[in-house]
Coordinates of N, CA and C in Angstrom, one line a residue:
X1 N -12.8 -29.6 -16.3 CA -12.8 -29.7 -17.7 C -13.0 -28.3 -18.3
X2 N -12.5 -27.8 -19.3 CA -12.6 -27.0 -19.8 C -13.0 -26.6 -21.3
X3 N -13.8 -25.6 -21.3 CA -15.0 -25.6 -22.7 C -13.5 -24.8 -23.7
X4 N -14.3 -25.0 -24.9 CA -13.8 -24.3 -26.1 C -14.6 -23.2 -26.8
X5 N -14.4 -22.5 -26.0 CA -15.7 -21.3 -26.1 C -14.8 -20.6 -25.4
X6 N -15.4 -18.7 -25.7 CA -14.7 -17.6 -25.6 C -16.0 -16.6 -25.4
X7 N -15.9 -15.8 -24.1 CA -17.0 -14.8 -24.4 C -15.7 -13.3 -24.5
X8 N -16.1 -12.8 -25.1 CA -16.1 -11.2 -25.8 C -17.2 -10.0 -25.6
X9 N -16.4 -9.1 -24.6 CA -17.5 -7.9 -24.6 C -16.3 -6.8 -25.4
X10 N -17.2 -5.9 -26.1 CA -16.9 -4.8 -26.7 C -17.4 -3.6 -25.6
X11 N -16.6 -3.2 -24.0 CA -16.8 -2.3 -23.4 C -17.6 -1.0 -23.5
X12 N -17.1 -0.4 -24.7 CA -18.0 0.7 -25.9 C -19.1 0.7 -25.6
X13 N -19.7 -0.3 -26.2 CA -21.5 -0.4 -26.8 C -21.8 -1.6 -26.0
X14 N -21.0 -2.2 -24.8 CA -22.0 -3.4 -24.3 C -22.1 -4.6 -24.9
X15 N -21.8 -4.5 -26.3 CA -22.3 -5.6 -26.6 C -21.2 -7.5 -26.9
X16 N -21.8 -8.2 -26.7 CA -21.0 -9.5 -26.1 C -21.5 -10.7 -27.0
X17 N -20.1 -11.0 -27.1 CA -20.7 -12.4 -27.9 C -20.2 -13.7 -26.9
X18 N -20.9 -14.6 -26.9 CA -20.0 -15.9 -26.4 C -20.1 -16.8 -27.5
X19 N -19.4 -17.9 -27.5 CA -19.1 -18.6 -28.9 C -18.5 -19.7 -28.9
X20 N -19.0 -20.8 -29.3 CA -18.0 -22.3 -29.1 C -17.3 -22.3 -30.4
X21 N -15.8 -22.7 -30.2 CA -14.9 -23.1 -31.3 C -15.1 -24.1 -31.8
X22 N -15.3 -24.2 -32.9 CA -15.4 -24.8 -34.0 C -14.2 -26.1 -34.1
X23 N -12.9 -25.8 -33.7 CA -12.1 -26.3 -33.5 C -11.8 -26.3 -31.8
X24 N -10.8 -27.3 -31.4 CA -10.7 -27.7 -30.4 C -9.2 -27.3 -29.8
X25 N -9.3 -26.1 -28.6 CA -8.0 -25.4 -28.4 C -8.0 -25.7 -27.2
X26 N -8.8 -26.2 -26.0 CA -8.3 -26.7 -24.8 C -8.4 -27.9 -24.4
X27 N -7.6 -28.3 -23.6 CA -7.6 -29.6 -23.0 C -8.4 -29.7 -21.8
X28 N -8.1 -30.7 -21.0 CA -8.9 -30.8 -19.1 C -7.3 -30.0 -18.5
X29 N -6.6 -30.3 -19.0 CA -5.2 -30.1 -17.8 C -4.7 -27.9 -18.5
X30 N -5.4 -27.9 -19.6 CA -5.1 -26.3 -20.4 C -5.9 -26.1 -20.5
X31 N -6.1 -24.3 -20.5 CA -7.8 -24.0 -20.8 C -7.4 -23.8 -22.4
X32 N -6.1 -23.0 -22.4 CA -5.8 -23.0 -24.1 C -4.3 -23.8 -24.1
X33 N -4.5 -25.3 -24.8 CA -4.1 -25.9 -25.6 C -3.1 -25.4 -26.7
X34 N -4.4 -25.1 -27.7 CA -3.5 -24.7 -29.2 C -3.4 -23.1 -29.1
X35 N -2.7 -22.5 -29.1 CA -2.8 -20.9 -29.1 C -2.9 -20.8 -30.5
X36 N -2.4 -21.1 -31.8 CA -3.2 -20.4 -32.9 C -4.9 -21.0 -32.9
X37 N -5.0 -22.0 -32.5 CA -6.7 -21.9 -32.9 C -7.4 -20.8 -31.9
X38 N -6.9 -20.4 -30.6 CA -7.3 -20.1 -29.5 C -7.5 -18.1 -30.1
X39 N -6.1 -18.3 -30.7 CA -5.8 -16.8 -31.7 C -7.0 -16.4 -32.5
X40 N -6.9 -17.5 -33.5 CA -7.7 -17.2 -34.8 C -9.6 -17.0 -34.3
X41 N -10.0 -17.8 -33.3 CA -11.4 -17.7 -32.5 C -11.5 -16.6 -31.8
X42 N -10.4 -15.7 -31.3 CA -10.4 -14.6 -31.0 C -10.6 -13.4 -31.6
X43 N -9.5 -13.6 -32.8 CA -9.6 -12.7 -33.7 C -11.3 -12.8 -34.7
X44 N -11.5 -14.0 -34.8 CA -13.0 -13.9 -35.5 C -14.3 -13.3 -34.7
X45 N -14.0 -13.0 -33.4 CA -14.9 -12.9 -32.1 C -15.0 -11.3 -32.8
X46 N -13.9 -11.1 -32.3 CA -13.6 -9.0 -32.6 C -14.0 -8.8 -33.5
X47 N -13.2 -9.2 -34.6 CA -13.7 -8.9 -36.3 C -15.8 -8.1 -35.8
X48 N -16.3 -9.5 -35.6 CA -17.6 -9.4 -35.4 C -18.4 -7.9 -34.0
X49 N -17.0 -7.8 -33.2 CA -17.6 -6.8 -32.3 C -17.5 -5.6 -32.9
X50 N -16.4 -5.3 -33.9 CA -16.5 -3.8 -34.3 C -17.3 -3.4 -34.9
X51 N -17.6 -1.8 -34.9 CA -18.3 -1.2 -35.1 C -18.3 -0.9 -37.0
X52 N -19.2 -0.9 -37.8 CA -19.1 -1.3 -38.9 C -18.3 0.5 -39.1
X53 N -18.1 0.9 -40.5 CA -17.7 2.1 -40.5 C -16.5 3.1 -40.0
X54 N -16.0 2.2 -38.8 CA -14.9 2.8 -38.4 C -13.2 2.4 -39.0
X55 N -12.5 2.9 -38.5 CA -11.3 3.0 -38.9 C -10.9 2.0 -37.8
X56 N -10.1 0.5 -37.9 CA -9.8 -0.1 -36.5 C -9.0 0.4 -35.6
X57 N -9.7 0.5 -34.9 CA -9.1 1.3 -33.6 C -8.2 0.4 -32.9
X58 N -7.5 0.9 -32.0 CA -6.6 0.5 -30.7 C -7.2 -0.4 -29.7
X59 N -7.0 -1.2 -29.8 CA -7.7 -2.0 -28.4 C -6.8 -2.5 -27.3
X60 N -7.6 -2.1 -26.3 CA -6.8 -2.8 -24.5 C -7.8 -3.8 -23.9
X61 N -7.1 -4.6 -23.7 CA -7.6 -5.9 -23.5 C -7.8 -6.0 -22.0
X62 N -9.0 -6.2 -21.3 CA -8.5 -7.4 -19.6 C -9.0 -8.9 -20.2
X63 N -7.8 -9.4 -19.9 CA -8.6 -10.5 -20.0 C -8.7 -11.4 -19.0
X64 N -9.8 -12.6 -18.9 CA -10.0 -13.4 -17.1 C -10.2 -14.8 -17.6
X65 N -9.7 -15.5 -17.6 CA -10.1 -16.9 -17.8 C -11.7 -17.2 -17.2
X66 N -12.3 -17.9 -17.6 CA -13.8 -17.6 -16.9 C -14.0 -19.0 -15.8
X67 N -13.0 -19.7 -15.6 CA -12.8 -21.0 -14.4 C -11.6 -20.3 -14.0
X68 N -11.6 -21.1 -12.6 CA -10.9 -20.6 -11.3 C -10.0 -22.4 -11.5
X69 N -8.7 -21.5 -11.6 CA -7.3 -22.9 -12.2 C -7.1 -23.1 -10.9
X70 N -6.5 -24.2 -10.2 CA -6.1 -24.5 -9.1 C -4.9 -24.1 -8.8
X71 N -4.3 -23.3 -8.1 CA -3.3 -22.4 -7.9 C -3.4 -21.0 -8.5
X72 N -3.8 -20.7 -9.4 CA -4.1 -19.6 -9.7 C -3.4 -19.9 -11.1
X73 N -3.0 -18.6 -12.0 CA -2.8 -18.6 -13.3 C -1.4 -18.6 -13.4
X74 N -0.5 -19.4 -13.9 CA 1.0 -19.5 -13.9 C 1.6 -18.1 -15.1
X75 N 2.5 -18.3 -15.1 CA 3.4 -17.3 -15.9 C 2.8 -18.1 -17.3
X76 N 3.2 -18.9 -17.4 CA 2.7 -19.7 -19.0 C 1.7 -19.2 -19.1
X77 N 0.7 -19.5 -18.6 CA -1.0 -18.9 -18.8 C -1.0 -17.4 -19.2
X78 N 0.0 -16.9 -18.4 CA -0.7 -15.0 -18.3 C 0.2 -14.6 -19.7
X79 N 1.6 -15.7 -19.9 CA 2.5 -15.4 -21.1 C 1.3 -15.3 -22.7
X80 N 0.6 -17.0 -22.1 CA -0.3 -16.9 -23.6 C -1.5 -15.9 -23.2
X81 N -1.9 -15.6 -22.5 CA -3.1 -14.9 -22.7 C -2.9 -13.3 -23.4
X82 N -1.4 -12.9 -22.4 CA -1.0 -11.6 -23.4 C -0.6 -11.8 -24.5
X83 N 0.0 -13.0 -24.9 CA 0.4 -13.0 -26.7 C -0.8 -12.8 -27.4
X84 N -1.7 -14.0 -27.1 CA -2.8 -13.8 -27.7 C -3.7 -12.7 -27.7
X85 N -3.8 -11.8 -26.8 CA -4.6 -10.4 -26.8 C -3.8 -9.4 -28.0
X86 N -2.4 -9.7 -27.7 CA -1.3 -8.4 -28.7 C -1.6 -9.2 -30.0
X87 N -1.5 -10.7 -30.4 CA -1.8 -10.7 -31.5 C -3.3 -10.6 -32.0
X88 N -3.8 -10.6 -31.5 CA -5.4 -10.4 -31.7 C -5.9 -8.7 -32.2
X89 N -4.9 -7.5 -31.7 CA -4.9 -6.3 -32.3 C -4.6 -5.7 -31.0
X90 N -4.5 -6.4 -29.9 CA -4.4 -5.3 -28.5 C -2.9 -4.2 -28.4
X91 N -3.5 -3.3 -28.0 CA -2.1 -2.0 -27.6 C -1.9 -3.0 -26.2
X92 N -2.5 -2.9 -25.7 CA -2.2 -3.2 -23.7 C -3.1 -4.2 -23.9
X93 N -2.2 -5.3 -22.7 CA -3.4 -6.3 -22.5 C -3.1 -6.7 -20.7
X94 N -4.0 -6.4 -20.0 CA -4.0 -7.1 -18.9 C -4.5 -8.2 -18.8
X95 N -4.2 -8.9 -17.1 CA -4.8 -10.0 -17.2 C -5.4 -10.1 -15.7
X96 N -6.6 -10.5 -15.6 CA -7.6 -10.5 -14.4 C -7.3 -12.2 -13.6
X97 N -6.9 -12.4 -12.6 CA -7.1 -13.8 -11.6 C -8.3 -13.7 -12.0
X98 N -9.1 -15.5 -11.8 CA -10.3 -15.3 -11.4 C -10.5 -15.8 -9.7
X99 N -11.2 -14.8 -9.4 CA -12.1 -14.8 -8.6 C -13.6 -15.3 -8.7
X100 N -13.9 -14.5 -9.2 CA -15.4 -14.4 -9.6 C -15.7 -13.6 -11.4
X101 N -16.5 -14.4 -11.9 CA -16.7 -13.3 -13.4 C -16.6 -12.1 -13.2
X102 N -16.0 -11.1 -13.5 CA -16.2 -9.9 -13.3 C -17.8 -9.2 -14.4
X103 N -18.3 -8.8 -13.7 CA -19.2 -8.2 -14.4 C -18.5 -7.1 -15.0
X104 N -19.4 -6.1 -16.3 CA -18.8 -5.6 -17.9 C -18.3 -4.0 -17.0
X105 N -19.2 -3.8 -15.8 CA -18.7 -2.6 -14.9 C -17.7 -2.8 -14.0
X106 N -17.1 -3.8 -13.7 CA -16.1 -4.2 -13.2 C -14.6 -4.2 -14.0
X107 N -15.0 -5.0 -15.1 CA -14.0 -4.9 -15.9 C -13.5 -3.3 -16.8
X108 N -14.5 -3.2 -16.5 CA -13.9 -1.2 -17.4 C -13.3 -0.3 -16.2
X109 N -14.0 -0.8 -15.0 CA -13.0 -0.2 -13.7 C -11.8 -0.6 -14.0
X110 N -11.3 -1.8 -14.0 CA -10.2 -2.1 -13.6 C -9.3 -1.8 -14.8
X111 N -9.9 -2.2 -16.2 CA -8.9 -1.4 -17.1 C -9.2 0.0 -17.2
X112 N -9.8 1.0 -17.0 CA -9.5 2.1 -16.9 C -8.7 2.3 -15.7
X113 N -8.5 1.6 -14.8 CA -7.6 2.0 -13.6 C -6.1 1.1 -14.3
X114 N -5.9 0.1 -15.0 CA -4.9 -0.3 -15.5 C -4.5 0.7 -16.5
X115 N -5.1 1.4 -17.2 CA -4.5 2.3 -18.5 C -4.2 3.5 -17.5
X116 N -4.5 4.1 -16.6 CA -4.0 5.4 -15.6 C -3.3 4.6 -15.3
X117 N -2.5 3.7 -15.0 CA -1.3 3.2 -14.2 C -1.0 3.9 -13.2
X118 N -2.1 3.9 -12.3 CA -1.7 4.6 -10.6 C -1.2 3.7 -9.7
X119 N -0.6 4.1 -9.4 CA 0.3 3.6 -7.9 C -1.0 2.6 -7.2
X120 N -2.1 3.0 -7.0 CA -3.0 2.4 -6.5 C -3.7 1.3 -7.1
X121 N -3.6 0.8 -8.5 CA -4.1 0.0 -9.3 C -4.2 -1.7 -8.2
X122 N -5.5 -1.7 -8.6 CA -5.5 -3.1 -7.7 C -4.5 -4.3 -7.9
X123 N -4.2 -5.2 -6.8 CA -3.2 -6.1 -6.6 C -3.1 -6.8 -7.6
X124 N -4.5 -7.4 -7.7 CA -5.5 -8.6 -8.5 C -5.2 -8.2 -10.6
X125 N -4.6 -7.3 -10.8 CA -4.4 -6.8 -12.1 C -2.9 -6.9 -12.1
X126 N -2.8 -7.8 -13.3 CA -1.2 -8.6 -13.7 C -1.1 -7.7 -15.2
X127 N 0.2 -7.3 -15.3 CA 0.1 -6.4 -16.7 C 1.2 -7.4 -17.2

């Protein structure tokens, strides 16, 4: 079964929100169902992580589904999860298998090793 909830870290400053939707964007058989509600809960997440004062910046996304889908994540899945990151305000959006949660130092490895785009970038990182 899958929740309708979204956690968000702002890499920067650390700081994380988790959050239940208000509305209802996944199913048991989809983690996201409706992609604009999935959109719009995303976009209100960020709104709330930036930094008050600034100019909106550029953002790169990893994103990880936080349950382990049986077979792994299909092309549909990684299709909506990059839509949804670029519409949400993302320049680059990766996408993380899950394995395991990545902890907030895990995930800035791997996107800082996905924005160098080296030859060596781990397997486990889908652009």
């Amino acid at each position: 079964m899958h929740t309708n909830a979204m956690e968000v870290t702002n890499l920067r400053n650390n700081r994380t929100i988790y959050r239940e939707s208000t509305r209802k964007f996944s199913i048991d058989r989809l983690p996201i169902a409706d992609f604009f509600v999935a959109e719009q809960h995303l976009k209100q997440i960020i709104a709330e992580l930036r930094e008050p004062g600034w100019i909106k910046p550029s953002i790169d996304f990893l994103m990880q589904f936080a349950v382990n889908l049986d077979g792994g994540i299909s092309a549909v899945e990684k299709k909506t999860l990059r839509e949804m990151g670029e519409y949400s305000g993302g320049v680059t959006v990766f996408i993380a298998p899950y394995a395991q949660k990545l902890t907030d130092e895990q995930a800035l490895q791997k996107l800082l090793l996905g924005l160098k785009g080296k030859s060596f970038m781990p397997p486990d990182l889908v652009t």
